[in-house]
Amino acid sequence: MRVGVPKEVKTHEYRVGVTPGAVREYIAAGHTVLAETHAGAGIGAEDETYRKAGAVVVDTAAEVFAQADMIVKVKEPQPSEWVQLREGQILFTYLHLAPDPEQTKGLLASGCTAIAYETVTDARGGLPLLAPMSEVAGRLSIEAAGAALKRSAGGRGLLLGGVPGVQPARVVVIGGGVVGTHAARMAAGLGAEVTVLDRSLPRLRELDEQFAGRVRTRFSTLEALEQEVFEADVVIGAVLVPGVSAPKLVTREMLQHMRRGSVIVDVAIDQGGCFETSHATTHADPTYEVDGVVHYCVANMPGAVPLTSSHALNNATLPFGLELANKGVKAVVENRHLRDGLNIHRGRLTYKAVADSLAIAFSPAEEAIAA
């Protein structure tokens, strides 16, 4: 199979879908890799590095899209990209379709087979291709919060960990999954006072044991959420409902009761965000203020550390990518975890949560493939 690696075009996105090390694996398995020139520039991988790994380097994205049987990316295709996809071509990348009807329509019209990293599952019911970027984003959320808390950035002028004799920042993490756990670990490590809210008692017990009392845990009710958010200096939105838009847990009205200069970091922004006042921002202009509260809502947070992120992502995606390259759509038929990742197939929407969110007709994956 011919595997295509276009250069990412989203604003300040420096990651790459296939690293030179992963190229070698595809080549060893008997496939051809077509990489757009400078595709790996963001991680310091020059074209010559890709050539030495066995890739064919081409001058334009158009050549990659025209010649490849499978496109492997990082971020969801932009309008200039989805119009280049064609029927029968496999797209393997993050999609986050629920809050993005235009992309969904574009992919449906293309006739491609689109497999979303964020909905591929594993034998334990986890999301193995989402997890590495959630780890990165969780850790980065605390770095972002620390920067936004500075007075020069519009924040309260508060140091996350405080100093001896001065109270540290209060950090509230909404959601105790992968993002929330890594955010809590970073914040606690810096000396902040950390509370994690979640609706799963078993998960709260796990976190209590994991952090050995260094992090408070609290069952998430409306009352608990309000109490914690109103007293927080930093609120991290780390809520995930696979495949669907994130629930709006913090309303505009609640902002009126928050501390002036406090900071919201909405890691769920890829799925529409879990704060009512969130809208996607970029690394070029990451924050904005609503009612005196600083919002950080960058939709591709791990893109800020592309070297770490690209290698972490490729470690997770490579086995699935190789299976797709070896078997094509047959891999989706045979592997239920890849089948869970199938969102679109030849003009049919095959992920029910997305179909429900966008009010588009749903086709079960098995039926769509058979048709």
Coordinates of C-alpha atoms in Angstrom, one line a residue:
M1 CA 0.0 0.0 0.0
R2 CA 1.1 3.6 -0.6
V3 CA 1.0 5.5 2.7
G4 CA 0.8 9.3 2.4
V5 CA 2.2 11.7 5.0
P6 CA 1.2 15.3 4.3
K7 CA 2.6 18.3 6.2
E8 CA 0.1 19.5 8.8
V9 CA -1.6 22.8 7.8
K10 CA -3.5 23.7 11.0
T11 CA -2.2 26.9 12.6
H12 CA 0.9 26.2 14.7
E13 CA 0.6 22.5 14.3
Y14 CA 4.1 21.0 14.2
R15 CA 3.5 17.3 14.7
V16 CA 3.8 14.7 12.0
G17 CA 1.6 11.7 11.4
V18 CA 4.5 9.3 10.6
T19 CA 8.0 9.8 12.0
P20 CA 11.1 8.6 10.2
G21 CA 11.3 5.6 12.6
A22 CA 7.7 4.7 11.7
V23 CA 8.5 5.0 8.0
R24 CA 11.1 2.3 8.4
E25 CA 8.4 0.0 9.8
Y26 CA 6.1 0.6 6.9
I27 CA 8.9 0.0 4.4
A28 CA 10.0 -3.2 6.2
A29 CA 6.4 -4.4 5.9
G30 CA 6.6 -3.9 2.1
H31 CA 4.7 -0.6 1.8
T32 CA 5.6 2.6 0.0
V33 CA 5.6 5.9 2.0
L34 CA 5.1 9.2 0.3
A35 CA 6.0 12.2 2.5
E36 CA 5.4 15.8 1.6
T37 CA 8.5 18.0 1.7
H38 CA 9.1 19.5 5.2
A39 CA 6.5 17.2 6.7
G40 CA 8.8 16.5 9.6
A41 CA 10.3 19.9 9.9
G42 CA 8.5 20.6 13.2
I43 CA 10.2 17.7 14.9
G44 CA 13.6 18.5 13.3
A45 CA 13.3 15.6 10.8
E46 CA 14.6 16.9 7.4
D47 CA 13.6 15.5 4.1
E48 CA 16.9 13.6 3.8
T49 CA 16.1 11.8 7.1
Y50 CA 12.9 10.6 5.5
R51 CA 14.7 9.5 2.4
K52 CA 17.2 7.6 4.4
A53 CA 14.3 5.9 6.2
G54 CA 13.0 4.8 2.8
A55 CA 10.3 7.4 2.1
V56 CA 9.7 9.0 -1.3
V57 CA 9.6 12.8 -0.7
V58 CA 7.3 14.8 -3.0
D59 CA 6.9 18.5 -3.4
T60 CA 3.3 19.1 -2.6
A61 CA 0.4 17.8 -0.5
A62 CA -1.6 17.4 -3.7
E63 CA 0.9 14.7 -4.9
V64 CA 0.5 12.9 -1.5
F65 CA -3.3 13.0 -1.7
A66 CA -3.4 12.0 -5.3
Q67 CA -1.0 9.0 -5.1
A68 CA -1.6 7.5 -1.6
D69 CA -4.0 4.8 -0.8
M70 CA -4.0 5.8 2.9
I71 CA -3.4 9.2 4.4
V72 CA -1.9 9.3 7.9
K73 CA -2.2 12.6 9.7
V74 CA -2.4 14.1 13.2
K75 CA -5.1 16.7 13.1
E76 CA -8.5 16.6 11.5
P77 CA -8.3 17.5 7.7
Q78 CA -8.8 21.2 6.9
P79 CA -11.1 22.3 4.1
S80 CA -8.2 22.4 1.6
E81 CA -7.4 18.8 2.5
W82 CA -10.8 17.1 2.7
V83 CA -11.6 18.2 -0.9
Q84 CA -8.6 16.2 -2.0
L85 CA -9.7 12.9 -0.5
R86 CA -11.3 10.4 -2.8
E87 CA -13.6 7.4 -2.7
G88 CA -11.8 4.2 -1.5
Q89 CA -9.0 6.2 0.2
I90 CA -8.3 5.5 3.9
L91 CA -7.9 8.5 6.3
F92 CA -6.3 7.7 9.6
T93 CA -6.1 10.7 12.0
Y94 CA -7.9 12.6 14.8
L95 CA -11.3 13.7 13.5
H96 CA -13.4 15.1 16.4
L97 CA -16.5 15.2 14.2
A98 CA -19.2 15.9 16.8
P99 CA -18.7 19.6 17.0
D100 CA -17.6 20.0 13.4
P101 CA -20.5 19.5 10.9
E102 CA -18.7 21.1 8.0
Q103 CA -15.8 18.6 8.2
T104 CA -18.3 15.8 8.6
K105 CA -20.1 16.8 5.4
G106 CA -16.8 17.2 3.6
L107 CA -15.6 13.7 4.5
L108 CA -19.0 12.1 3.7
A109 CA -18.9 13.8 0.2
S110 CA -15.4 12.6 -0.5
G111 CA -16.4 8.9 -0.2
C112 CA -13.3 8.1 1.8
T113 CA -13.0 5.7 4.7
A114 CA -12.2 7.8 7.8
I115 CA -10.9 6.1 11.0
A116 CA -10.6 8.4 14.0
Y117 CA -7.8 8.0 16.5
E118 CA -10.0 9.2 19.3
T119 CA -12.5 6.4 19.0
V120 CA -10.3 3.4 18.4
T121 CA -10.5 1.1 21.4
D122 CA -8.5 -1.6 23.1
A123 CA -9.3 -4.8 24.9
R124 CA -9.8 -3.0 28.2
G125 CA -12.3 -0.6 26.8
G126 CA -9.7 2.2 26.8
L127 CA -8.8 4.7 24.0
P128 CA -5.2 3.8 23.2
L129 CA -4.7 6.4 20.5
L130 CA -6.2 9.2 22.5
A131 CA -4.3 8.4 25.7
P132 CA -0.8 9.6 24.7
M133 CA -2.0 13.1 23.6
S134 CA -4.3 13.2 26.7
E135 CA -1.2 12.7 28.8
V136 CA 0.6 15.5 27.0
A137 CA -2.4 17.8 27.1
G138 CA -3.0 17.2 30.8
R139 CA 0.6 18.1 31.7
L140 CA 0.6 21.1 29.4
S141 CA -2.6 22.4 30.8
I142 CA -0.9 23.2 34.1
E143 CA 2.0 24.9 32.3
A144 CA -0.6 27.0 30.3
A145 CA -2.5 27.8 33.5
G146 CA 0.7 29.0 35.2
A147 CA 1.5 31.3 32.4
A148 CA -2.0 32.7 32.2
L149 CA -2.1 33.3 35.9
K150 CA 0.7 35.9 35.5
R151 CA -0.6 39.5 35.9
S152 CA 1.0 40.4 32.6
A153 CA -1.2 37.8 30.9
G154 CA -4.4 39.1 32.6
G155 CA -4.3 36.6 35.5
R156 CA -4.4 37.1 39.3
G157 CA -0.6 37.4 39.5
L158 CA -0.4 34.2 41.5
L159 CA 2.3 31.6 41.5
L160 CA 0.9 28.1 41.3
G161 CA 2.9 26.6 44.1
G162 CA 3.2 29.7 46.2
V163 CA 6.3 30.2 48.4
P164 CA 6.8 29.5 52.1
G165 CA 4.3 31.6 54.1
V166 CA 2.1 32.3 51.1
Q167 CA -0.9 30.2 50.1
P168 CA -0.5 28.3 46.7
A169 CA -3.0 28.4 43.9
R170 CA -6.2 26.3 44.2
V171 CA -6.5 24.1 41.1
V172 CA -9.7 22.3 40.3
V173 CA -9.7 19.5 37.8
I174 CA -13.1 18.5 36.3
G175 CA -12.7 14.9 35.2
G176 CA -10.5 12.2 36.6
G177 CA -9.5 10.4 33.4
V178 CA -6.1 10.5 31.6
V179 CA -6.1 14.3 31.1
G180 CA -7.3 15.0 34.6
T181 CA -4.8 12.6 36.3
H182 CA -1.8 14.1 34.5
A183 CA -3.0 17.6 35.2
A184 CA -3.4 16.8 38.9
R185 CA 0.0 15.2 39.0
M186 CA 1.7 18.3 37.5
A187 CA -0.2 20.7 39.7
A188 CA 0.5 18.8 42.9
G189 CA 4.1 18.4 41.9
L190 CA 4.4 22.2 41.7
G191 CA 2.9 22.6 45.1
A192 CA -0.6 23.7 44.2
E193 CA -3.7 22.8 46.2
V194 CA -5.5 20.3 43.9
T195 CA -9.0 19.0 43.8
V196 CA -10.3 16.4 41.3
L197 CA -14.0 16.2 40.6
D198 CA -15.5 13.0 39.0
R199 CA -18.8 11.1 38.9
S200 CA -17.1 7.7 39.3
L201 CA -16.6 6.6 42.8
P202 CA -14.2 3.7 41.8
R203 CA -12.1 6.2 39.9
L204 CA -12.0 8.6 42.8
R205 CA -10.9 5.8 45.1
E206 CA -8.1 5.0 42.6
L207 CA -7.0 8.6 42.5
D208 CA -7.1 8.9 46.3
E209 CA -4.8 5.8 46.6
Q210 CA -2.6 7.0 43.7
F211 CA -1.9 10.4 45.2
A212 CA -1.8 9.3 48.8
G213 CA -3.7 12.3 50.1
R214 CA -1.7 14.9 48.1
V215 CA -4.8 15.5 46.0
R216 CA -8.4 16.0 47.2
T217 CA -11.1 14.0 45.5
R218 CA -14.7 15.0 45.4
F219 CA -17.8 13.4 43.8
S220 CA -19.1 15.8 41.2
T221 CA -22.6 17.2 42.0
L222 CA -23.9 20.6 40.9
E223 CA -23.3 21.9 44.4
A224 CA -19.8 20.5 44.6
L225 CA -18.9 21.8 41.2
E226 CA -20.1 25.3 42.0
Q227 CA -18.3 25.4 45.4
E228 CA -15.0 24.3 43.9
V229 CA -15.2 26.4 40.8
F230 CA -16.1 29.6 42.7
E231 CA -13.1 29.2 45.0
A232 CA -10.6 28.1 42.3
D233 CA -7.7 30.0 40.8
V234 CA -7.4 27.5 38.0
V235 CA -10.1 25.2 36.5
I236 CA -9.0 22.5 34.2
G237 CA -11.8 21.1 31.9
A238 CA -10.8 17.4 31.4
V239 CA -14.2 15.9 30.6
L240 CA -14.5 13.3 27.8
V241 CA -17.5 11.4 26.5
P242 CA -16.1 9.4 23.6
G243 CA -17.2 10.6 20.2
V244 CA -19.7 13.2 21.3
S245 CA -19.6 16.9 22.2
A246 CA -18.4 17.6 25.7
P247 CA -21.1 18.6 28.2
K248 CA -21.2 22.3 29.2
L249 CA -20.6 21.9 32.9
V250 CA -19.5 25.5 33.7
T251 CA -22.1 28.1 32.6
R252 CA -21.7 31.8 31.7
E253 CA -23.6 32.6 34.9
M254 CA -21.1 30.7 37.0
L255 CA -18.3 32.9 35.8
Q256 CA -19.9 35.8 37.6
H257 CA -19.0 34.1 40.9
M258 CA -15.5 33.1 40.0
R259 CA -12.4 35.0 41.1
R260 CA -11.3 37.9 38.9
G261 CA -8.2 36.9 37.0
S262 CA -8.8 33.2 37.6
V263 CA -8.0 30.9 34.7
I264 CA -9.9 28.3 32.7
V265 CA -8.1 25.7 30.6
D266 CA -10.5 23.8 28.4
V267 CA -8.7 20.6 27.3
A268 CA -12.1 19.3 26.0
I269 CA -12.2 22.0 23.3
D270 CA -11.6 19.5 20.5
Q271 CA -15.0 18.1 21.4
G272 CA -16.6 21.5 21.7
G273 CA -15.4 22.4 25.2
C274 CA -17.0 21.8 28.6
F275 CA -17.3 25.6 29.5
E276 CA -20.3 27.5 28.0
T277 CA -18.0 30.4 27.2
S278 CA -15.3 28.4 25.4
H279 CA -14.3 28.8 21.8
A280 CA -11.3 27.3 20.1
T281 CA -8.1 29.4 20.1
T282 CA -4.6 28.8 18.6
H283 CA -1.0 28.8 19.9
A284 CA -0.6 32.2 18.1
D285 CA -3.4 33.7 20.2
P286 CA -4.2 31.3 23.0
T287 CA -6.2 33.2 25.5
Y288 CA -9.2 35.6 25.8
E289 CA -11.2 37.0 28.7
V290 CA -14.8 36.7 29.6
D291 CA -16.3 38.4 32.7
G292 CA -12.8 38.8 34.1
V293 CA -11.9 35.1 33.7
V294 CA -9.0 34.2 31.4
H295 CA -9.8 31.3 29.0
Y296 CA -7.1 29.1 27.4
C297 CA -8.8 27.0 24.7
V298 CA -6.1 25.9 22.3
A299 CA -7.5 23.1 20.2
N300 CA -4.2 21.4 19.5
M301 CA -2.3 21.8 22.8
P302 CA 0.2 18.9 22.2
G303 CA 1.3 20.6 19.0
A304 CA 3.3 22.9 21.1
V305 CA 5.7 20.1 22.0
P306 CA 5.7 18.2 18.7
L307 CA 8.9 16.2 19.3
T308 CA 7.5 14.6 22.4
S309 CA 4.0 14.4 21.0
S310 CA 4.8 12.9 17.6
H311 CA 6.9 10.1 19.0
A312 CA 4.3 9.3 21.7
L313 CA 1.5 9.3 19.1
N314 CA 3.4 7.1 16.6
N315 CA 4.2 4.6 19.3
A316 CA 0.5 4.1 19.7
T317 CA -0.8 4.4 16.1
L318 CA 1.9 2.4 14.3
P319 CA 0.5 -1.1 15.0
F320 CA -3.0 0.0 13.8
G321 CA -1.5 1.8 10.9
L322 CA 0.5 -1.3 9.8
E323 CA -2.7 -3.4 10.1
L324 CA -4.6 -1.0 7.9
A325 CA -1.7 -0.9 5.4
N326 CA -1.5 -4.7 5.3
K327 CA -5.2 -5.4 4.9
G328 CA -7.0 -2.2 3.9
V329 CA -10.6 -2.1 4.9
K330 CA -10.5 -5.8 5.7
A331 CA -8.6 -4.8 8.8
V332 CA -11.7 -2.9 10.0
V333 CA -13.8 -5.9 9.4
E334 CA -11.5 -8.2 11.3
N335 CA -10.4 -5.9 14.2
R336 CA -13.3 -4.7 16.3
H337 CA -11.1 -2.0 17.9
L338 CA -10.4 -0.5 14.5
R339 CA -14.1 -0.9 13.7
D340 CA -14.8 1.2 16.8
G341 CA -12.6 3.8 15.2
L342 CA -14.5 3.9 11.9
N343 CA -16.5 7.1 11.7
I344 CA -17.2 7.4 8.0
H345 CA -17.2 4.9 5.1
R346 CA -18.0 5.7 1.5
G347 CA -20.6 8.4 2.3
R348 CA -22.1 6.8 5.4
L349 CA -21.7 8.0 9.0
T350 CA -20.8 4.9 11.0
Y351 CA -20.3 6.3 14.6
K352 CA -23.6 6.6 16.4
A353 CA -22.6 9.2 18.9
V354 CA -21.5 11.5 16.1
A355 CA -24.6 10.8 14.1
D356 CA -26.8 11.7 17.1
S357 CA -24.8 14.9 17.9
L358 CA -25.2 16.1 14.3
A359 CA -28.6 14.7 13.5
I360 CA -27.3 12.8 10.5
A361 CA -28.4 9.3 9.5
F362 CA -26.4 6.5 11.1
S363 CA -25.2 3.3 9.4
P364 CA -23.7 0.5 11.5
A365 CA -20.1 -0.1 10.4
E366 CA -20.8 -3.7 9.4
E367 CA -23.7 -2.6 7.1
A368 CA -21.8 0.3 5.6
I369 CA -18.8 -2.0 4.8
A370 CA -21.1 -4.7 3.3
A371 CA -22.9 -2.2 1.2

